[in-house]
Tab-separated table of N, CA and C in Angstrom:
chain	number	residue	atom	x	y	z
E	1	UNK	N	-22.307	-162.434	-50.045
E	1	UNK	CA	-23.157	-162.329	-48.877
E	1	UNK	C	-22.330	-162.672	-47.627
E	2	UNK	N	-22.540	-161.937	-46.630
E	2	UNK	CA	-21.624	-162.281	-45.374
E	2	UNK	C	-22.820	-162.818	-44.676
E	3	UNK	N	-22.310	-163.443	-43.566
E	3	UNK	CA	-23.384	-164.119	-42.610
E	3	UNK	C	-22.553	-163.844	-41.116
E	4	UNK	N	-23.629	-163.151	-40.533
E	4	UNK	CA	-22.744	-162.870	-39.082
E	4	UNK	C	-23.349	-163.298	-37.944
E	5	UNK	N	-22.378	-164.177	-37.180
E	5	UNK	CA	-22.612	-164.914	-36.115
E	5	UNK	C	-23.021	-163.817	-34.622
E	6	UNK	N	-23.792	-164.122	-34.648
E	6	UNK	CA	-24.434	-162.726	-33.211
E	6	UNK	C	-24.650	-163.365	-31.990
E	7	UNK	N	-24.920	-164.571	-31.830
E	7	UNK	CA	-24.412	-164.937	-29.982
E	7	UNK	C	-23.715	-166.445	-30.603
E	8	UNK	N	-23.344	-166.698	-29.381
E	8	UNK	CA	-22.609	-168.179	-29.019
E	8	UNK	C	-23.009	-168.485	-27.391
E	9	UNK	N	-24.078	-169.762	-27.127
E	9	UNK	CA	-24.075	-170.397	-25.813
E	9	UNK	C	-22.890	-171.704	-26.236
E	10	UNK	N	-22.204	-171.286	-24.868
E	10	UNK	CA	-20.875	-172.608	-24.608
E	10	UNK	C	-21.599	-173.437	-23.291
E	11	UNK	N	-22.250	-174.867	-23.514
E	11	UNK	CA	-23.673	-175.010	-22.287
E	11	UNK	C	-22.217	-176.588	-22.012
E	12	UNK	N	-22.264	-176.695	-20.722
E	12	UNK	CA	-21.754	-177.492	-19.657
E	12	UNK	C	-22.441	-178.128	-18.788
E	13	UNK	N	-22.043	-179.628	-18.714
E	13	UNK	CA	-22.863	-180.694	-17.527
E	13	UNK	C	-22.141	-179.641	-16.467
E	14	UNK	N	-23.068	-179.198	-15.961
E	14	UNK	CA	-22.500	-178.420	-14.280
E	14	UNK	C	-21.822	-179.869	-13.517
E	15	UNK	N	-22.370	-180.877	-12.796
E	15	UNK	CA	-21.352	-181.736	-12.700
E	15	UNK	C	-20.522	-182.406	-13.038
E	16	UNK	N	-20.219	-182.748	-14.417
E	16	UNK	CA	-18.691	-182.877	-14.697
E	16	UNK	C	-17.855	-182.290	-15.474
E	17	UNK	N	-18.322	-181.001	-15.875
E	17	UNK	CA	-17.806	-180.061	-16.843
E	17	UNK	C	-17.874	-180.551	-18.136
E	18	UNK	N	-18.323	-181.720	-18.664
E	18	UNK	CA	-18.359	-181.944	-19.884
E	18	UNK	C	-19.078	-180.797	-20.561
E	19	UNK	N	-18.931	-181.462	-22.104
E	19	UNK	CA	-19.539	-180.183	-22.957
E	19	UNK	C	-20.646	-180.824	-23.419
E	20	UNK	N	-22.415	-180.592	-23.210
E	20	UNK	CA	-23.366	-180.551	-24.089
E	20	UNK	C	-23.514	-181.036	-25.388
E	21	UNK	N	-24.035	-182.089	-26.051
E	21	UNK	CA	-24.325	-182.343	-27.444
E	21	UNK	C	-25.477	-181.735	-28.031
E	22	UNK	N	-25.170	-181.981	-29.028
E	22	UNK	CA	-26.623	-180.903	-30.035
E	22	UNK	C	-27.746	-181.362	-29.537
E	23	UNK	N	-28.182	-182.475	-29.469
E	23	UNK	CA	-29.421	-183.173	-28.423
E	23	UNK	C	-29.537	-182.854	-27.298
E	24	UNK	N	-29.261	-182.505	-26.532
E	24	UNK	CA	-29.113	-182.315	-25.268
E	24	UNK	C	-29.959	-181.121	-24.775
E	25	UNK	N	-30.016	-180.233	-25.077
E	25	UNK	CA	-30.790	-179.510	-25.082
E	25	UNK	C	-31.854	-178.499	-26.486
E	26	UNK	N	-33.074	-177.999	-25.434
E	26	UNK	CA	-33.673	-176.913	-26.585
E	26	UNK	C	-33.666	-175.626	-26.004
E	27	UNK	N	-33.237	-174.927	-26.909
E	27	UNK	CA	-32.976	-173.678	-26.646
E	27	UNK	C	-34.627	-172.660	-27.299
E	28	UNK	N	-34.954	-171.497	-26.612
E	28	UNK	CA	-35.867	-170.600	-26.510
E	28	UNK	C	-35.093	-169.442	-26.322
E	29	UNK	N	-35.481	-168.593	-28.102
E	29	UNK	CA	-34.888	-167.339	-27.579
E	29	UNK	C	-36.326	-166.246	-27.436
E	30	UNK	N	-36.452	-165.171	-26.332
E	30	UNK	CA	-38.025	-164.667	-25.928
E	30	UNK	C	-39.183	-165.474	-26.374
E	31	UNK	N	-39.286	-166.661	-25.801
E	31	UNK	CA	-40.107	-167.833	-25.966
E	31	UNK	C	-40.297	-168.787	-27.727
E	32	UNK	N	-39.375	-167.916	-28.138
E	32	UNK	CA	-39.782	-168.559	-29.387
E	32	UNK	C	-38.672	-169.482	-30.082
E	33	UNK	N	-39.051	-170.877	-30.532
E	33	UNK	CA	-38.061	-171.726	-30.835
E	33	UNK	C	-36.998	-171.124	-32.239
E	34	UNK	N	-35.602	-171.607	-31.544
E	34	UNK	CA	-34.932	-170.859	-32.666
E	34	UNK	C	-33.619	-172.266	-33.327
E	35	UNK	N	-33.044	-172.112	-34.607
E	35	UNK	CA	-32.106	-173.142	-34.504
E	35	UNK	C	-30.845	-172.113	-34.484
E	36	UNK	N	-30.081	-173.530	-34.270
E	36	UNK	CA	-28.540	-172.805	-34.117
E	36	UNK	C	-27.609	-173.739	-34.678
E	37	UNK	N	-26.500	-173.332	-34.749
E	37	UNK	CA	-25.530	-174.189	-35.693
E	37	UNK	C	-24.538	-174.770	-34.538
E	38	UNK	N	-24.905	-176.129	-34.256
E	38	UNK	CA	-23.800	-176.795	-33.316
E	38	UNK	C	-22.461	-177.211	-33.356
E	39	UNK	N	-21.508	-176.941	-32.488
E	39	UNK	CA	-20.293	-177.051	-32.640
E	39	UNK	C	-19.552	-177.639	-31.847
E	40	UNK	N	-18.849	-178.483	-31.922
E	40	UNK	CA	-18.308	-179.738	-31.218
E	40	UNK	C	-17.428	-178.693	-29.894
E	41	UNK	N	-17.875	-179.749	-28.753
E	41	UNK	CA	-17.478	-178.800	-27.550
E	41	UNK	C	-18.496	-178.182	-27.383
E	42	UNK	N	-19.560	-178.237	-27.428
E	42	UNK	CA	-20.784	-177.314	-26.715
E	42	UNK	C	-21.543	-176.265	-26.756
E	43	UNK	N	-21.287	-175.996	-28.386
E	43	UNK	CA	-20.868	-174.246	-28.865
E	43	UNK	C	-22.532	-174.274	-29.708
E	44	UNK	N	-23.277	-173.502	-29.352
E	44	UNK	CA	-24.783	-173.424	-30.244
E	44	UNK	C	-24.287	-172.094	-30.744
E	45	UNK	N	-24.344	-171.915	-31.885
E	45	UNK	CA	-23.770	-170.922	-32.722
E	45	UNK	C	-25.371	-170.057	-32.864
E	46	UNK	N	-25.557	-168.659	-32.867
E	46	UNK	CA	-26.953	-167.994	-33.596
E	46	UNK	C	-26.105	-167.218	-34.453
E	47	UNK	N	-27.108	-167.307	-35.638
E	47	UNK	CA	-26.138	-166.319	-37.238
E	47	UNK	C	-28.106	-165.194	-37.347
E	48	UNK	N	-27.436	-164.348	-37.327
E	48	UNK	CA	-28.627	-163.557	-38.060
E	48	UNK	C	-29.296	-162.752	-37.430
E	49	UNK	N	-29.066	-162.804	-36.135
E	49	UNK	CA	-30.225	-162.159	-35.046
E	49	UNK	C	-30.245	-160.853	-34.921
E	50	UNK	N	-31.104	-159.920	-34.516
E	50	UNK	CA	-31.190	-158.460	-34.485
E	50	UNK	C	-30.543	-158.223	-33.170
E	51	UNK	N	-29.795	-156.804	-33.396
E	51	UNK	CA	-29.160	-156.463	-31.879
E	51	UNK	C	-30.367	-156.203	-31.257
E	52	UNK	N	-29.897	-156.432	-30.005
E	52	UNK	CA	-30.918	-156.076	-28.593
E	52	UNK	C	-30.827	-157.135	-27.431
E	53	UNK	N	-31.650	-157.125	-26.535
E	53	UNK	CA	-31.310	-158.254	-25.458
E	53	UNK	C	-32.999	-159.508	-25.586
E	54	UNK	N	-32.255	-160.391	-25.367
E	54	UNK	CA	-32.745	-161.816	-25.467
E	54	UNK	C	-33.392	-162.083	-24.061
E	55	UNK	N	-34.091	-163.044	-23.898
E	55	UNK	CA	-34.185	-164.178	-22.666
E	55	UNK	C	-34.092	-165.695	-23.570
E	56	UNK	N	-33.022	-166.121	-23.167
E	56	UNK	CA	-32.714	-167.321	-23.841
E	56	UNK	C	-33.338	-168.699	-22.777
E	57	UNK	N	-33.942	-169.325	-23.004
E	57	UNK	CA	-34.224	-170.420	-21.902
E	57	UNK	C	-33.852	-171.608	-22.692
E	58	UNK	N	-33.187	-172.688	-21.808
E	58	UNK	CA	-32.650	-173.888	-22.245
E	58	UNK	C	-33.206	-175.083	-21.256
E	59	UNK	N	-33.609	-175.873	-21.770
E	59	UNK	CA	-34.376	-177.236	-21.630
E	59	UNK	C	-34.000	-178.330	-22.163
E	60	UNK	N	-33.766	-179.630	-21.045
E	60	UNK	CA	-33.268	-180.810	-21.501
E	60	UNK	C	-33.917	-181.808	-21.214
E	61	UNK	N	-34.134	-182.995	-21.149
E	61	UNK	CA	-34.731	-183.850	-20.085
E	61	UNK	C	-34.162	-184.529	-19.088
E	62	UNK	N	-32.268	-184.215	-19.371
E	62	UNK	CA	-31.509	-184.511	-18.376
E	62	UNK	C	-31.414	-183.618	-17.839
E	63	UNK	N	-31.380	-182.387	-17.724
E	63	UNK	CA	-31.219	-181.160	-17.091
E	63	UNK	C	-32.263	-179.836	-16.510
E	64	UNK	N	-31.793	-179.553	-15.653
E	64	UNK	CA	-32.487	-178.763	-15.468
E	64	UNK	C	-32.568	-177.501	-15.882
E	65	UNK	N	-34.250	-176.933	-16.417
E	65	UNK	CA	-34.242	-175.882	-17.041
E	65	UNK	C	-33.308	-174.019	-16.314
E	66	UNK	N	-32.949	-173.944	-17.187
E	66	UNK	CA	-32.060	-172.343	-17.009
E	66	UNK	C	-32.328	-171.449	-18.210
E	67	UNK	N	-33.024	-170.298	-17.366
E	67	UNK	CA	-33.223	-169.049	-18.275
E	67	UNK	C	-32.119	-167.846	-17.882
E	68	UNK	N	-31.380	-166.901	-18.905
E	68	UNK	CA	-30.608	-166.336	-18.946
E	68	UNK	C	-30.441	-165.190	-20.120
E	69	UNK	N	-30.228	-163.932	-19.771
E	69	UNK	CA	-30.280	-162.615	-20.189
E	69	UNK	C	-28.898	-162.203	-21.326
E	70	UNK	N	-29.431	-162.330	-22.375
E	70	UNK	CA	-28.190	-162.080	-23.595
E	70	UNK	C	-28.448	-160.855	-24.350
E	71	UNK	N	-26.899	-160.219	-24.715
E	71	UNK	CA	-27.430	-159.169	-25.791
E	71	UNK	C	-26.700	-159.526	-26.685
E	72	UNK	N	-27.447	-158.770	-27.904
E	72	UNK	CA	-26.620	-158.964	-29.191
E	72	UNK	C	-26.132	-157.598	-29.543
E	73	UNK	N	-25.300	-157.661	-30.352
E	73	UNK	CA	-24.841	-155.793	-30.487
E	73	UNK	C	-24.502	-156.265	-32.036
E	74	UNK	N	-24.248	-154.524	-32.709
E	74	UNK	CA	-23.712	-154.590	-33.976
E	74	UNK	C	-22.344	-155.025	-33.818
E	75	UNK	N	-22.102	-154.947	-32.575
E	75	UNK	CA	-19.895	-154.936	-32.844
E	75	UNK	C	-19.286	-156.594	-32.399
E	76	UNK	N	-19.580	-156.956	-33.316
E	76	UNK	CA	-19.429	-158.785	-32.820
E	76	UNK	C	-20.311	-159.484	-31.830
E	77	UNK	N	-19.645	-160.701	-31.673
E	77	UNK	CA	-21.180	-161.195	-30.880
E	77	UNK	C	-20.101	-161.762	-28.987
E	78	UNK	N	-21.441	-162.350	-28.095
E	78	UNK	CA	-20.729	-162.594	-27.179
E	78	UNK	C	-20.689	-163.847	-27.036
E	79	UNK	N	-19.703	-164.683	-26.134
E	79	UNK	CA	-19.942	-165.708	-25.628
E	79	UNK	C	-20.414	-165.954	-24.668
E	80	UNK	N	-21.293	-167.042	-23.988
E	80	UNK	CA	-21.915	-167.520	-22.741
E	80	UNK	C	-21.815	-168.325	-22.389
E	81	UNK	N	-20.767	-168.942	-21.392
E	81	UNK	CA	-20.672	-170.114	-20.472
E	81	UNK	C	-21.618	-170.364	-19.855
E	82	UNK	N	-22.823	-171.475	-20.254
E	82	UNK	CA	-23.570	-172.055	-19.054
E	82	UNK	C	-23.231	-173.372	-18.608
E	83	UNK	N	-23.340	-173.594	-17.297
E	83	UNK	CA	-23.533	-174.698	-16.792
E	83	UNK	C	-24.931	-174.796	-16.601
E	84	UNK	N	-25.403	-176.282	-16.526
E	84	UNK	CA	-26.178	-176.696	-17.108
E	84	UNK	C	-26.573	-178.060	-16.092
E	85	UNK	N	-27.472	-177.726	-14.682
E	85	UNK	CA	-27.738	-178.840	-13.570
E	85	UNK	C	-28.100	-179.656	-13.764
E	86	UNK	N	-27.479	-181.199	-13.505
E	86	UNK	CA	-28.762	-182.366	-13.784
E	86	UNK	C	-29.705	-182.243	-13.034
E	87	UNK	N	-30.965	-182.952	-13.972
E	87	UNK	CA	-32.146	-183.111	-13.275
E	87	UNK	C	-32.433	-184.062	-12.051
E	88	UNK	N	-33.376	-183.090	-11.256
E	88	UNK	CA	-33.539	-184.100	-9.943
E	88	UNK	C	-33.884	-186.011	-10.337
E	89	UNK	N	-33.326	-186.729	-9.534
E	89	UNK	CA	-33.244	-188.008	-9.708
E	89	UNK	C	-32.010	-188.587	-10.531
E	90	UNK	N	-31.072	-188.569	-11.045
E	90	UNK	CA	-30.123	-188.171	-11.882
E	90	UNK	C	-28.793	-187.874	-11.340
E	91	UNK	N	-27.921	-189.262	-10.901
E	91	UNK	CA	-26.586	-189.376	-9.999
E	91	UNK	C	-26.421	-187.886	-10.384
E	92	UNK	N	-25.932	-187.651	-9.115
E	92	UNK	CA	-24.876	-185.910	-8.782
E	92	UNK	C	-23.353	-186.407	-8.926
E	93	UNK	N	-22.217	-185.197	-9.783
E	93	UNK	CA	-21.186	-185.818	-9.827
E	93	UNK	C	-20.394	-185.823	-8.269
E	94	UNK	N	-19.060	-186.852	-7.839
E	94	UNK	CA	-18.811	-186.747	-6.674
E	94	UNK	C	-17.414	-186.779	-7.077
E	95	UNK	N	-16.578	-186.374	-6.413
E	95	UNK	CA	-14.872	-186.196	-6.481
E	95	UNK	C	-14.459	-187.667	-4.853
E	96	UNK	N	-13.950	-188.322	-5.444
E	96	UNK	CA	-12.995	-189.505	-4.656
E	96	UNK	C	-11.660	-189.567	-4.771
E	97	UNK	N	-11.176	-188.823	-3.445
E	97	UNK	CA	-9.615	-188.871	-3.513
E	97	UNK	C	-9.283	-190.811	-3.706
E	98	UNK	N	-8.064	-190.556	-4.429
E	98	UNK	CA	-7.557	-192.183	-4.176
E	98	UNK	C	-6.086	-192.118	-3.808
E	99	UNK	N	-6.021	-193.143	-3.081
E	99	UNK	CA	-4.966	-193.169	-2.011
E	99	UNK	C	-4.155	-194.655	-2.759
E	100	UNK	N	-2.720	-193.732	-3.372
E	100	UNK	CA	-1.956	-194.952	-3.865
E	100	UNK	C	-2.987	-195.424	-5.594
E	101	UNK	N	-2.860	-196.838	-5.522
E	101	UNK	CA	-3.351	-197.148	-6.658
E	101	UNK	C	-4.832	-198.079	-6.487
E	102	UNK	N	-5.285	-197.649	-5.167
E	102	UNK	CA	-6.266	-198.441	-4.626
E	102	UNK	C	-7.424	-197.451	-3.883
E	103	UNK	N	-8.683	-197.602	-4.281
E	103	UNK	CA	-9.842	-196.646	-3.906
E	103	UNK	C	-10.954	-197.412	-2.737
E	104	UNK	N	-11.123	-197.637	-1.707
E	104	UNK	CA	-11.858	-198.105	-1.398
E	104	UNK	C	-13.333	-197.873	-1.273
E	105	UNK	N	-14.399	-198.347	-1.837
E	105	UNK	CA	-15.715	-197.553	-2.044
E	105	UNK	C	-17.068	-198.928	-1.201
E	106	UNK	N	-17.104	-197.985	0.479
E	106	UNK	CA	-17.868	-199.355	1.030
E	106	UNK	C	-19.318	-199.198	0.029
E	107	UNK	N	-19.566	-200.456	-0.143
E	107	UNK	CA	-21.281	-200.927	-0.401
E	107	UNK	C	-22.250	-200.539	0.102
E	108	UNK	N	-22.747	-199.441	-0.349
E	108	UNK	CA	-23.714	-199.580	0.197
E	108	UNK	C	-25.704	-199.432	-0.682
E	109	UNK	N	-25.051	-200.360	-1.529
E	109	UNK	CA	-26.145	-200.263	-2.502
E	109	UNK	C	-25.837	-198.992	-3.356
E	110	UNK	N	-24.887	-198.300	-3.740
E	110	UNK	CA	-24.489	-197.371	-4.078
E	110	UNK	C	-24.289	-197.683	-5.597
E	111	UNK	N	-24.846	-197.027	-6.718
E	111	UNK	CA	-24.253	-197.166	-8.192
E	111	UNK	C	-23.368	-196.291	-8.315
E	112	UNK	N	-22.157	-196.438	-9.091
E	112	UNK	CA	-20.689	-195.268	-9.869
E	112	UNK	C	-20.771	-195.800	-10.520
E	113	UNK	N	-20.061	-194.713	-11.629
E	113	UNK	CA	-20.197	-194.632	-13.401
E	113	UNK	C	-18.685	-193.215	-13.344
E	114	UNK	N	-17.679	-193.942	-13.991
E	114	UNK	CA	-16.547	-192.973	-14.021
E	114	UNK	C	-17.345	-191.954	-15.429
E	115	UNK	N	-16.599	-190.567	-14.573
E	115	UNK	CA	-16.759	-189.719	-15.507
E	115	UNK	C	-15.863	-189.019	-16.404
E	116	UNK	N	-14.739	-189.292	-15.728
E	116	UNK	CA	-13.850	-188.881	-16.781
E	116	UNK	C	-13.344	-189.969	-18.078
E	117	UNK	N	-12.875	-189.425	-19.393
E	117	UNK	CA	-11.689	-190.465	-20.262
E	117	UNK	C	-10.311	-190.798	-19.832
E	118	UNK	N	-10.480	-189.616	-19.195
E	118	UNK	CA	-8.221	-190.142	-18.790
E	118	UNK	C	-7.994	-189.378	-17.545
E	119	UNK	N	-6.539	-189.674	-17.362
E	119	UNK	CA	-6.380	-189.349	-15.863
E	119	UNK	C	-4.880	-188.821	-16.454
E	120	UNK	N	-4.207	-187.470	-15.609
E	120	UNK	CA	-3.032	-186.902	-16.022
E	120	UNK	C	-2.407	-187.372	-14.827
E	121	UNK	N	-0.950	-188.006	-15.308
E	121	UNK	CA	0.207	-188.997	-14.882
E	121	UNK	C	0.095	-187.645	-13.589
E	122	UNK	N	0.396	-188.315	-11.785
E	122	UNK	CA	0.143	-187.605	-11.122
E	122	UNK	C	-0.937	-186.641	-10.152
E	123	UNK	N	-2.300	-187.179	-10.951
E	123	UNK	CA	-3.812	-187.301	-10.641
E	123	UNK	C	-3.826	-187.591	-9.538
E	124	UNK	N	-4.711	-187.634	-8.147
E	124	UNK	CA	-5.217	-188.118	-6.989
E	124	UNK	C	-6.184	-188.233	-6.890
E	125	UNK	N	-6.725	-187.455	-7.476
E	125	UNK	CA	-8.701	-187.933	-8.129
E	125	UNK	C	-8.868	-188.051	-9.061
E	126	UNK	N	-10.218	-189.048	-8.872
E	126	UNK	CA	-11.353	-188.977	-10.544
E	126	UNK	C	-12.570	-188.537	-10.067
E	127	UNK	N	-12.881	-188.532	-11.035
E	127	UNK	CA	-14.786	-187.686	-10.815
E	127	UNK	C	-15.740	-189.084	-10.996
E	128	UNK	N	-16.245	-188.776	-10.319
E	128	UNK	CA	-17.385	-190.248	-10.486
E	128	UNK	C	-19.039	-189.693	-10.553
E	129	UNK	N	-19.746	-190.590	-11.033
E	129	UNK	CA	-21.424	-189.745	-10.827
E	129	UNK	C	-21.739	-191.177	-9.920
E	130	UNK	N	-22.337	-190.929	-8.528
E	130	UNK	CA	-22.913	-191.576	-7.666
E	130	UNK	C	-24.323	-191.436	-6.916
E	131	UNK	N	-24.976	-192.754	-7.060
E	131	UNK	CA	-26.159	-192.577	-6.911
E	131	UNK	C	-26.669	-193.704	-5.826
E	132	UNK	N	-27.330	-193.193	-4.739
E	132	UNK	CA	-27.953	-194.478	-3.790
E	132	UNK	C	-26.706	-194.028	-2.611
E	133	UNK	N	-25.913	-193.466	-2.402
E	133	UNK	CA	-25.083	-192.772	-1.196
E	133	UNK	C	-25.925	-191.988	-0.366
């Protein structure tokens, strides 16, 4: 028996480019709940689906909902980069140049939360999510 993979959503925090966990969102393909096979890095795999075109809608409670137009064909399947908005209320990511090895960030009742894991030797920014600015 073969089993053939007919779409792939690749879904992204629109502000920090991270990649989506299997929780993170629910996916709706023409309103009707469907599963998919998750794949590290952001990858919702669909195996089985009939060619033709979709309305896929995706829903999170961190994010904001996005509906989007897919086809499936007999001749392999496609991929779909979404980004994927946080929801209103929900630090926006912010880019802070840093100057030297020292960032100055005035107070102003302001919360940051670094968003990146690492920084490449030669970096001048990090990404931060800031909230109360």
């Amino acid at each position: 028996m073969t089993i053939k993979c007919s779409l792939v959503l690749c879904l992204r925090n629109a502000a920090t480019g991270r990649a989506l966990s299997g929780g993170d969102v629910r996916i709706t393909l023409n309103g009707a709940p469907i599963k998919s096979q998750f794949r590290e890095g952001g990858y919702f795999v669909f195996i089985g689906l009939e060619p033709g075109s979709y309305k896929a809608e995706l829903r999170g409670v961190r994010y904001k909902a996005k509906t989007l137009s897919c086809k499936v064909s007999d001749n392999g399947f496609e991929t779909y980069i979404v980004s994927l908005e946080p929801s209103a209320g929900l630090p926006k990511g912010e880019t802070l140049t840093v100057s030297g090895s020292e960032c100055f960030i005035p107070d102003k009742g302001a919360a940051f939360r670094l968003t990146q894991e690492a920084a490449n030797p030669g970096d001048t920014s990090v990404s931060v999510y800031t909230k109360g600015m």
